[in-house]
Tab-separated table of C-alpha atoms in Angstrom:
chain	number	residue	atom	x	y	z
A	12	MET	CA	-179.339	30.964	79.199
A	13	GLU	CA	-176.651	32.286	81.491
A	14	LEU	CA	-173.418	30.574	82.514
A	15	LYS	CA	-172.859	31.475	86.158
A	16	ARG	CA	-169.647	29.553	86.849
A	17	LEU	CA	-167.083	27.551	84.896
A	18	THR	CA	-164.568	25.088	86.338
A	19	LEU	CA	-161.709	23.747	84.212
A	20	LEU	CA	-159.133	21.099	85.064
A	21	ASN	CA	-156.361	20.144	82.623
A	22	PHE	CA	-158.297	21.512	79.658
A	23	LYS	CA	-155.791	22.177	76.877
A	24	ASN	CA	-153.276	24.669	78.334
A	25	VAL	CA	-155.443	25.568	81.363
A	26	THR	CA	-154.246	23.635	84.419
A	27	GLU	CA	-157.051	24.814	86.688
A	28	ALA	CA	-159.512	27.701	86.709
A	29	ARG	CA	-162.790	28.569	88.432
A	30	ILE	CA	-164.537	31.597	86.965
A	31	GLU	CA	-167.722	33.456	87.834
A	32	PHE	CA	-169.113	35.355	84.848
A	33	ALA	CA	-171.038	38.589	84.375
A	34	SER	CA	-174.560	38.248	83.022
A	35	ARG	CA	-173.938	40.166	79.758
A	36	LEU	CA	-170.464	40.796	78.299
A	37	ASN	CA	-167.376	38.763	79.256
A	38	CYS	CA	-164.116	39.479	77.456
A	39	PHE	CA	-160.833	37.528	77.360
A	40	VAL	CA	-157.703	39.363	76.245
A	41	GLY	CA	-154.167	38.088	75.761
A	42	GLY	CA	-151.551	37.214	73.177
A	43	ASN	CA	-151.806	34.519	70.528
A	44	GLY	CA	-151.708	31.048	72.077
A	45	ALA	CA	-152.471	32.384	75.570
A	46	GLY	CA	-155.586	30.226	75.967
A	47	LYS	CA	-158.447	32.643	75.220
A	48	THR	CA	-160.032	30.420	72.577
A	49	ASN	CA	-159.585	27.391	74.834
A	50	VAL	CA	-162.028	28.899	77.328
A	51	LEU	CA	-164.641	29.389	74.591
A	52	ASP	CA	-164.028	25.858	73.337
A	53	ALA	CA	-164.758	24.539	76.836
A	54	LEU	CA	-168.138	26.317	76.721
A	55	TYR	CA	-168.806	24.741	73.322
A	56	TYR	CA	-167.916	21.298	74.719
A	57	LEU	CA	-170.452	21.732	77.503
A	58	SER	CA	-173.177	22.489	74.948
A	59	MET	CA	-172.315	20.293	71.965
A	60	CYS	CA	-170.213	17.510	73.588
A	61	LYS	CA	-167.313	18.179	71.210
A	62	SER	CA	-164.709	20.762	70.299
A	63	ALA	CA	-165.703	23.681	68.077
A	64	LEU	CA	-162.248	23.497	66.506
A	65	GLY	CA	-162.506	19.979	65.103
A	66	MET	CA	-160.016	18.615	67.656
A	67	SER	CA	-160.223	15.125	69.131
A	68	ASP	CA	-161.101	14.635	72.802
A	69	ALA	CA	-157.555	13.470	73.509
A	70	GLN	CA	-156.216	16.779	72.188
A	71	GLY	CA	-158.299	18.521	74.839
A	72	ILE	CA	-156.230	16.947	77.631
A	73	ARG	CA	-153.343	19.101	78.879
A	74	HIS	CA	-149.872	17.750	78.087
A	75	GLY	CA	-148.684	15.564	80.953
A	76	ALA	CA	-152.176	15.084	82.411
A	77	ASP	CA	-154.393	11.988	82.295
A	78	PHE	CA	-157.787	13.666	81.968
A	79	PHE	CA	-159.647	16.915	81.447
A	80	LEU	CA	-162.799	18.157	83.138
A	81	ALA	CA	-165.090	21.085	82.327
A	82	GLU	CA	-168.043	21.947	84.564
A	83	GLY	CA	-170.636	24.644	83.946
A	84	GLU	CA	-173.305	25.949	86.297
A	85	TYR	CA	-176.149	27.577	84.356
A	86	ARG	CA	-179.380	29.441	84.935
A	87	SER	CA	-182.032	29.369	82.224
A	88	ASP	CA	-184.121	32.393	81.247
A	89	ASP	CA	-187.024	31.017	83.335
A	90	GLY	CA	-184.809	30.530	86.415
A	91	ARG	CA	-184.100	26.788	86.059
A	92	ARG	CA	-180.635	25.747	87.247
A	93	GLU	CA	-178.483	23.242	85.370
A	94	THR	CA	-175.078	21.730	86.110
A	95	VAL	CA	-173.241	20.037	83.250
A	96	VAL	CA	-169.917	18.195	83.459
A	97	CYS	CA	-167.889	17.015	80.475
A	98	SER	CA	-164.789	14.917	81.143
A	99	CYS	CA	-162.433	12.617	79.319
A	100	ARG	CA	-159.679	10.290	80.461
A	101	ARG	CA	-156.816	9.570	78.096
A	102	GLY	CA	-157.574	6.438	76.083
A	103	ALA	CA	-161.275	6.471	77.030
A	104	VAL	CA	-164.504	7.897	75.648
A	105	LYS	CA	-165.696	11.233	77.047
A	106	VAL	CA	-168.447	11.359	79.651
A	107	VAL	CA	-171.159	14.031	79.928
A	108	LYS	CA	-173.345	14.398	83.031
A	109	ARG	CA	-176.344	16.559	83.783
A	110	ALA	CA	-177.093	17.141	87.481
A	111	GLY	CA	-174.749	14.255	88.314
A	112	LYS	CA	-176.481	11.768	86.008
A	113	GLN	CA	-174.551	10.413	83.046
A	114	TYR	CA	-176.076	10.390	79.583
A	115	ASP	CA	-176.273	7.039	77.833
A	116	LYS	CA	-176.245	8.839	74.480
A	117	LEU	CA	-174.610	12.229	74.054
A	118	SER	CA	-177.265	13.161	71.503
A	119	GLU	CA	-179.724	13.409	74.414
A	120	HIS	CA	-177.810	16.461	75.676
A	121	ILE	CA	-177.717	18.466	72.434
A	122	GLY	CA	-180.020	21.482	72.704
A	123	LEU	CA	-180.134	21.748	76.501
A	124	ILE	CA	-177.574	24.586	76.560
A	125	PRO	CA	-178.074	26.530	73.291
A	126	ILE	CA	-174.922	28.116	71.911
A	127	VAL	CA	-173.748	30.029	68.828
A	128	MET	CA	-170.068	30.597	68.056
A	129	VAL	CA	-168.333	32.915	65.579
A	130	SER	CA	-164.674	32.046	65.014
A	131	PRO	CA	-161.915	32.473	62.391
A	132	SER	CA	-162.323	28.789	61.467
A	133	ASP	CA	-165.798	29.618	60.082
A	134	THR	CA	-164.072	30.579	56.826
A	135	SER	CA	-164.172	26.861	55.975
A	136	LEU	CA	-167.927	27.313	55.457
A	137	ILE	CA	-167.028	29.389	52.398
A	138	SER	CA	-163.692	27.998	51.232
A	139	GLU	CA	-164.189	24.256	51.745
A	140	ALA	CA	-166.440	21.658	50.103
A	141	GLY	CA	-170.156	21.168	50.813
A	142	GLU	CA	-169.425	18.758	53.667
A	143	GLU	CA	-168.488	21.724	55.885
A	144	ARG	CA	-171.747	23.532	55.186
A	145	ARG	CA	-173.772	20.366	55.757
A	146	ARG	CA	-171.965	19.818	59.059
A	147	TYR	CA	-172.832	23.369	60.092
A	148	LEU	CA	-176.525	22.885	59.272
A	149	ASN	CA	-176.570	19.544	61.082
A	150	ALA	CA	-175.149	21.036	64.295
A	151	PHE	CA	-177.493	24.029	64.083
A	152	ILE	CA	-180.724	22.121	63.437
A	153	SER	CA	-179.834	19.323	65.882
A	154	GLN	CA	-179.905	21.839	68.753
A	155	LEU	CA	-183.532	22.565	67.901
A	156	ASP	CA	-184.961	19.290	66.618
A	157	ARG	CA	-184.325	15.863	68.131
A	158	GLU	CA	-186.252	14.202	65.300
A	159	TYR	CA	-183.819	15.721	62.835
A	160	LEU	CA	-180.853	14.407	64.821
A	161	SER	CA	-182.431	10.953	64.990
A	162	ALA	CA	-183.061	10.965	61.216
A	163	LEU	CA	-179.467	12.055	60.646
A	164	VAL	CA	-178.066	9.181	62.709
A	165	ARG	CA	-180.314	6.640	60.961
A	166	TYR	CA	-179.458	8.005	57.502
A	167	ASN	CA	-175.710	7.764	58.204
A	168	HIS	CA	-176.085	4.167	59.353
A	169	LEU	CA	-178.177	3.146	56.329
A	170	LEU	CA	-175.829	4.943	53.938
A	171	ALA	CA	-172.864	3.011	55.332
A	172	GLU	CA	-174.780	-0.271	54.983
A	173	ARG	CA	-175.767	0.535	51.390
A	174	ASN	CA	-172.196	1.411	50.424
A	175	LYS	CA	-171.031	-1.856	51.958
A	176	LEU	CA	-173.623	-3.744	49.937
A	177	LEU	CA	-172.581	-1.978	46.716
A	178	LYS	CA	-169.056	-3.295	47.205
A	179	ALA	CA	-170.280	-6.898	47.512
A	180	SER	CA	-169.755	-9.169	44.515
A	181	ALA	CA	-173.482	-9.914	44.301
A	182	PRO	CA	-175.705	-7.440	46.208
A	183	ILE	CA	-178.863	-8.932	47.679
A	184	ALA	CA	-181.713	-7.279	45.766
A	185	ASP	CA	-184.306	-7.613	48.542
A	186	LEU	CA	-181.988	-6.131	51.150
A	187	MET	CA	-181.011	-3.271	48.838
A	188	GLU	CA	-184.684	-2.495	48.259
A	189	VAL	CA	-185.372	-2.301	52.006
A	190	ILE	CA	-182.341	-0.084	52.593
A	191	ASP	CA	-183.290	2.221	49.713
A	192	MET	CA	-186.817	2.586	51.047
A	193	GLN	CA	-185.606	3.580	54.514
A	194	LEU	CA	-182.788	5.773	53.162
A	195	ALA	CA	-185.316	7.683	51.043
A	196	GLU	CA	-187.621	8.133	54.043
A	197	PHE	CA	-184.959	9.608	56.334
A	198	GLY	CA	-183.292	11.513	53.501
A	199	SER	CA	-186.578	13.221	52.644
A	200	ARG	CA	-187.044	14.313	56.274
A	201	ILE	CA	-183.522	15.760	56.381
A	202	TYR	CA	-184.019	17.547	53.066
A	203	GLN	CA	-187.288	19.172	54.124
A	204	LYS	CA	-185.960	20.415	57.468
A	205	ARG	CA	-182.731	21.780	55.960
A	206	LYS	CA	-184.561	23.556	53.154
A	207	GLN	CA	-187.073	25.109	55.548
A	208	MET	CA	-184.284	26.290	57.848
A	209	VAL	CA	-182.220	27.888	55.080
A	210	GLU	CA	-185.334	29.641	53.720
A	211	ARG	CA	-186.023	30.984	57.206
A	212	MET	CA	-182.418	32.123	57.640
A	213	ALA	CA	-182.008	33.857	54.269
A	214	PRO	CA	-183.880	37.138	54.979
A	215	LEU	CA	-182.364	37.389	58.470
A	216	VAL	CA	-178.833	36.946	57.101
A	217	ALA	CA	-179.522	39.671	54.522
A	218	ASP	CA	-180.813	42.038	57.239
A	219	TYR	CA	-177.846	41.479	59.577
A	220	TYR	CA	-175.382	41.814	56.705
A	221	ALA	CA	-176.960	45.147	55.754
A	222	LEU	CA	-176.553	46.387	59.340
A	223	LEU	CA	-172.897	45.326	59.463
A	224	SER	CA	-171.946	46.660	56.025
A	225	ASP	CA	-174.122	49.794	55.926
A	226	ASP	CA	-176.285	48.128	53.254
A	227	ARG	CA	-173.484	48.207	50.679
A	228	GLU	CA	-174.015	44.845	48.929
A	229	ARG	CA	-176.839	42.437	48.186
A	230	ILE	CA	-176.272	38.907	49.502
A	231	GLU	CA	-178.147	35.629	49.026
A	232	LEU	CA	-178.379	32.335	50.892
A	233	SER	CA	-180.087	29.290	49.345
A	234	TYR	CA	-180.209	25.501	49.613
A	235	ARG	CA	-179.282	23.244	46.679
A	236	SER	CA	-180.320	19.608	46.543
A	237	GLU	CA	-180.883	16.880	43.986
A	238	LEU	CA	-184.181	16.331	45.776
A	239	ASP	CA	-185.351	19.656	44.308
A	240	GLU	CA	-185.704	17.773	40.999
A	241	ALA	CA	-187.040	14.341	42.060
A	242	PRO	CA	-187.889	12.265	45.177
A	243	MET	CA	-184.948	10.403	46.668
A	244	GLU	CA	-186.380	6.959	45.916
A	245	VAL	CA	-186.439	7.916	42.209
A	246	LEU	CA	-182.879	9.235	42.363
A	247	LEU	CA	-181.632	6.003	43.956
A	248	LYS	CA	-183.231	3.862	41.244
A	249	ARG	CA	-181.834	6.033	38.459
A	250	ALA	CA	-178.317	5.944	39.898
A	251	TYR	CA	-178.198	2.243	40.802
A	252	ASP	CA	-176.063	1.092	37.834
A	253	LYS	CA	-173.663	3.993	38.335
A	254	ASP	CA	-173.526	3.269	42.087
A	255	ARG	CA	-172.607	-0.369	41.374
A	256	ILE	CA	-169.696	0.759	39.207
A	257	MET	CA	-168.522	3.445	41.631
A	258	GLN	CA	-169.222	1.199	44.674
A	259	PHE	CA	-170.777	4.017	46.682
A	260	THR	CA	-174.030	5.998	46.746
A	261	THR	CA	-173.718	8.899	44.312
A	262	CYS	CA	-177.005	10.695	45.084
A	263	GLY	CA	-178.860	11.819	48.183
A	264	VAL	CA	-178.848	14.489	50.870
A	265	HIS	CA	-175.227	13.672	51.708
A	266	ARG	CA	-174.384	15.608	48.524
A	267	ASP	CA	-176.525	18.702	49.212
A	268	ASP	CA	-175.025	22.165	49.587
A	269	VAL	CA	-175.733	25.731	50.708
A	270	ARG	CA	-175.128	28.525	48.189
A	271	MET	CA	-173.706	31.840	49.379
A	272	ARG	CA	-173.717	34.728	46.900
A	273	ILE	CA	-172.873	38.429	46.916
A	274	GLY	CA	-174.037	40.795	44.193
A	275	GLY	CA	-175.299	37.757	42.266
A	276	TYR	CA	-171.891	36.030	42.247
A	277	ALA	CA	-170.330	33.248	44.322
A	278	LEU	CA	-169.107	34.658	47.642
A	279	ARG	CA	-166.171	32.243	47.594
A	280	LYS	CA	-164.775	33.666	44.344
A	281	TYR	CA	-165.841	37.295	44.364
A	282	GLY	CA	-166.207	38.299	48.011
A	283	SER	CA	-163.353	40.116	49.762
A	284	GLN	CA	-162.114	38.797	53.111
A	285	GLY	CA	-164.100	41.490	54.906
A	286	GLN	CA	-167.258	40.693	52.935
A	287	GLN	CA	-166.871	36.974	53.588
A	288	LYS	CA	-166.360	37.506	57.327
A	289	SER	CA	-169.352	39.882	57.466
A	290	PHE	CA	-171.482	37.248	55.716
A	291	LEU	CA	-170.432	34.603	58.235
A	292	VAL	CA	-171.145	36.879	61.201
A	293	ALA	CA	-174.574	37.687	59.738
A	294	LEU	CA	-175.183	33.949	59.284
A	295	LYS	CA	-174.406	33.250	62.936
A	296	LEU	CA	-176.502	36.172	64.194
A	297	ALA	CA	-179.432	34.842	62.147
A	298	GLN	CA	-178.830	31.433	63.732
A	299	TYR	CA	-178.874	33.073	67.168
A	300	LYS	CA	-182.238	34.743	66.556
A	301	ILE	CA	-183.826	31.547	65.233
A	302	VAL	CA	-182.587	29.466	68.178
A	303	ALA	CA	-183.795	32.103	70.661
A	304	ASP	CA	-187.216	32.297	68.985
A	305	MET	CA	-187.729	28.543	68.669
A	306	GLN	CA	-186.453	27.538	72.105
A	307	GLY	CA	-187.612	30.557	74.067
A	308	GLU	CA	-184.096	30.608	75.503
A	309	SER	CA	-181.242	33.024	74.739
A	310	PRO	CA	-178.210	31.053	73.502
A	311	LEU	CA	-174.714	31.788	74.748
A	312	LEU	CA	-172.949	33.856	72.065
A	313	LEU	CA	-169.206	33.268	71.569
A	314	LEU	CA	-167.242	35.780	69.471
A	315	ASP	CA	-163.692	34.510	68.992
A	316	ASP	CA	-161.074	36.921	67.622
A	317	ILE	CA	-163.758	39.310	66.362
A	318	PHE	CA	-161.308	41.729	64.706
A	319	ASP	CA	-160.092	39.023	62.329
A	320	LYS	CA	-160.678	40.358	58.760
A	321	LEU	CA	-163.222	42.984	59.919
A	322	ASP	CA	-162.511	46.714	59.768
A	323	MET	CA	-163.108	48.851	62.854
A	324	GLN	CA	-166.429	50.169	61.558
A	325	ARG	CA	-167.908	46.688	61.124
A	326	VAL	CA	-166.596	45.542	64.506
A	327	GLU	CA	-168.211	48.532	66.213
A	328	ARG	CA	-171.508	47.743	64.497
A	329	LEU	CA	-171.219	44.110	65.620
A	330	ILE	CA	-170.546	45.108	69.243
A	331	ALA	CA	-173.474	47.531	69.138
A	332	LEU	CA	-175.691	44.716	67.832
A	333	VAL	CA	-174.778	42.254	70.594
A	334	CYS	CA	-175.321	44.961	73.223
A	335	ASP	CA	-178.976	45.000	72.162
A	336	PRO	CA	-181.359	43.369	74.706
A	337	LEU	CA	-182.168	40.722	72.052
A	338	PHE	CA	-178.802	39.132	72.767
A	339	GLY	CA	-178.019	37.533	76.105
A	340	GLN	CA	-174.715	36.541	77.657
A	341	THR	CA	-171.799	37.081	75.267
A	342	PHE	CA	-168.162	35.961	75.414
A	343	ILE	CA	-165.544	37.851	73.385
A	344	THR	CA	-161.841	37.225	72.782
A	345	ASP	CA	-159.291	39.673	71.367
A	346	CYS	CA	-155.546	40.236	71.429
A	347	ASN	CA	-155.736	43.997	72.001
A	348	LYS	CA	-157.197	44.990	75.344
A	349	VAL	CA	-157.051	48.764	74.758
A	350	ARG	CA	-158.797	48.516	71.381
A	351	LEU	CA	-161.584	46.305	72.742
A	352	GLU	CA	-162.107	48.449	75.846
A	353	SER	CA	-162.407	51.622	73.762
A	354	ILE	CA	-165.197	50.104	71.632
A	355	LEU	CA	-167.046	48.626	74.620
A	356	ASP	CA	-166.833	51.899	76.537
A	357	ARG	CA	-168.447	53.732	73.629
A	358	CYS	CA	-171.324	51.227	73.659
A	359	GLY	CA	-171.951	51.943	77.344
A	360	GLU	CA	-172.765	48.310	78.219
A	361	PRO	CA	-171.132	46.984	81.449
A	362	TYR	CA	-168.543	44.267	80.832
A	363	THR	CA	-165.980	42.106	82.597
A	364	MET	CA	-162.426	41.795	81.297
A	365	PHE	CA	-160.323	38.675	81.952
A	366	ASP	CA	-156.607	38.657	81.221
A	367	VAL	CA	-155.201	35.351	79.864
A	368	ALA	CA	-151.504	34.404	79.717
A	369	ASP	CA	-150.063	30.887	79.288
A	370	GLY	CA	-153.336	29.274	80.321
A	371	VAL	CA	-153.618	31.345	83.505
A	372	ILE	CA	-156.789	33.454	83.758
A	373	GLY	CA	-156.969	36.640	85.816
A	374	CYS	CA	-159.867	39.064	86.246
A	375	VAL	CA	-158.920	42.598	85.233
A	376	SER	CA	-162.184	44.474	85.809
A	377	GLY	CA	-165.972	44.166	85.962
A	378	ALA	CA	-168.587	42.043	87.699
A	379	GLY	CA	-167.005	38.662	86.996
A	380	ARG	CA	-164.427	37.132	89.307
A	381	LEU	CA	-162.102	34.211	89.906
A	382	LEU	CA	-163.040	31.717	92.599
A	383	GLU	CA	-160.886	29.683	94.935
A	384	SER	CA	-160.243	26.017	94.103
A	385	GLU	CA	-162.803	23.533	95.369
A	386	PRO	CA	-161.664	21.800	98.583
A	387	GLU	CA	-162.156	18.326	97.067
A	388	ASN	CA	-159.548	19.079	94.428
A	389	ALA	CA	-157.003	20.435	96.881
A	390	ASP	CA	-155.330	17.069	97.445
A	391	GLY	CA	-154.768	16.564	93.716
A	392	ARG	CA	-157.097	13.567	93.406
A	393	GLU	CA	-158.814	13.053	90.083
A	394	PRO	CA	-162.574	13.684	90.056
A	395	ASP	CA	-165.003	10.865	89.348
A	396	LEU	CA	-165.137	10.751	85.551
A	397	GLY	CA	-167.897	8.152	85.433
A	398	LYS	CA	-168.243	5.203	83.134
A	399	GLU	CA	-167.652	5.486	79.416
A	400	SER	CA	-170.546	6.725	77.311
A	401	GLU	CA	-171.057	6.252	73.615
A	402	SER	CA	-172.228	9.121	71.417
A	403	ALA	CA	-175.148	8.758	69.036
A	404	VAL	CA	-174.019	11.814	67.089
A	405	SER	CA	-172.028	10.595	64.107
A	406	GLY	CA	-171.510	10.840	60.386
A	407	ASN	CA	-171.196	13.716	57.954
A	408	VAL	CA	-174.444	13.720	55.957
């Protein structure tokens, strides 16, 4: 997949920008807070219908403005053209359109524009609780498998209903039985797909980590679930009395986790910052390869602040990796233009450099360029943001 053009209006600190990108490497350089990451977040919005940074839609609207709009014009690997628009008016629900037609459910869009992002916030996958790792798996697998996304939505709904019933003074036994049966069905589907995906990722993560670290350490990735020990319907029956006391469901796939280990020990406790960042980069590169293989479409690769916690040697290996023909269009941000240019020049791959300052984007060099504003926006009128659309992507199983 290749992003040909991007249009932004009132997106975070970017008042207006129209950018034409190079087909391979596109770099954004500028100081902290300049707006480099905001551009990458706009690309993530256009693929996943939400911010990569965990921000609300309202936080995406520039201060003093009433709406934001992001529009991407794409060309798939087989030559198909796609135009996607994501917009949000203050106080309203965001709207996503494909070829001018609005989605009724945002979940219908997930997977159309495959994307993989590496950012400093990924450290939460190691440092935070299992919810972060489950959220990562959910977003990853949902791009590839609509049945998984559907099962996820249904499981979240049933889990909420069951927890509500557990808080009732006298739960209705028949209703609880029906909910448990359905919860077990969808939970089992989620468990199987997550386990299969992690098992597929594990050897790829190990290979990419070895390339980044010069094969210095042995790393492991595995999936941990209560469903490894017993079917979910059995777990629910065993835990019923405890659930009644606690007033929430204490077992199920909403408690599963992903284990990350280095040298046989927990990465969170024993991995250095450089080792942890290398592990996360290897994880995302493995994700990239799986998405490309399964969809037959090269995802967009976003590398935000790539020097964060990585030494120069590992960064150079990473840049050399993404210059490989396996990887398609890549977007990189960094604070140091000279440092980034020196590494890219050694790789010999053509690239475009965009300078970013206070939300203003300028093209420094390369095949990419800035375009003039569209005539229809010249009079300052707001674009048609469409009617409100409700997302089917919810919950944190």
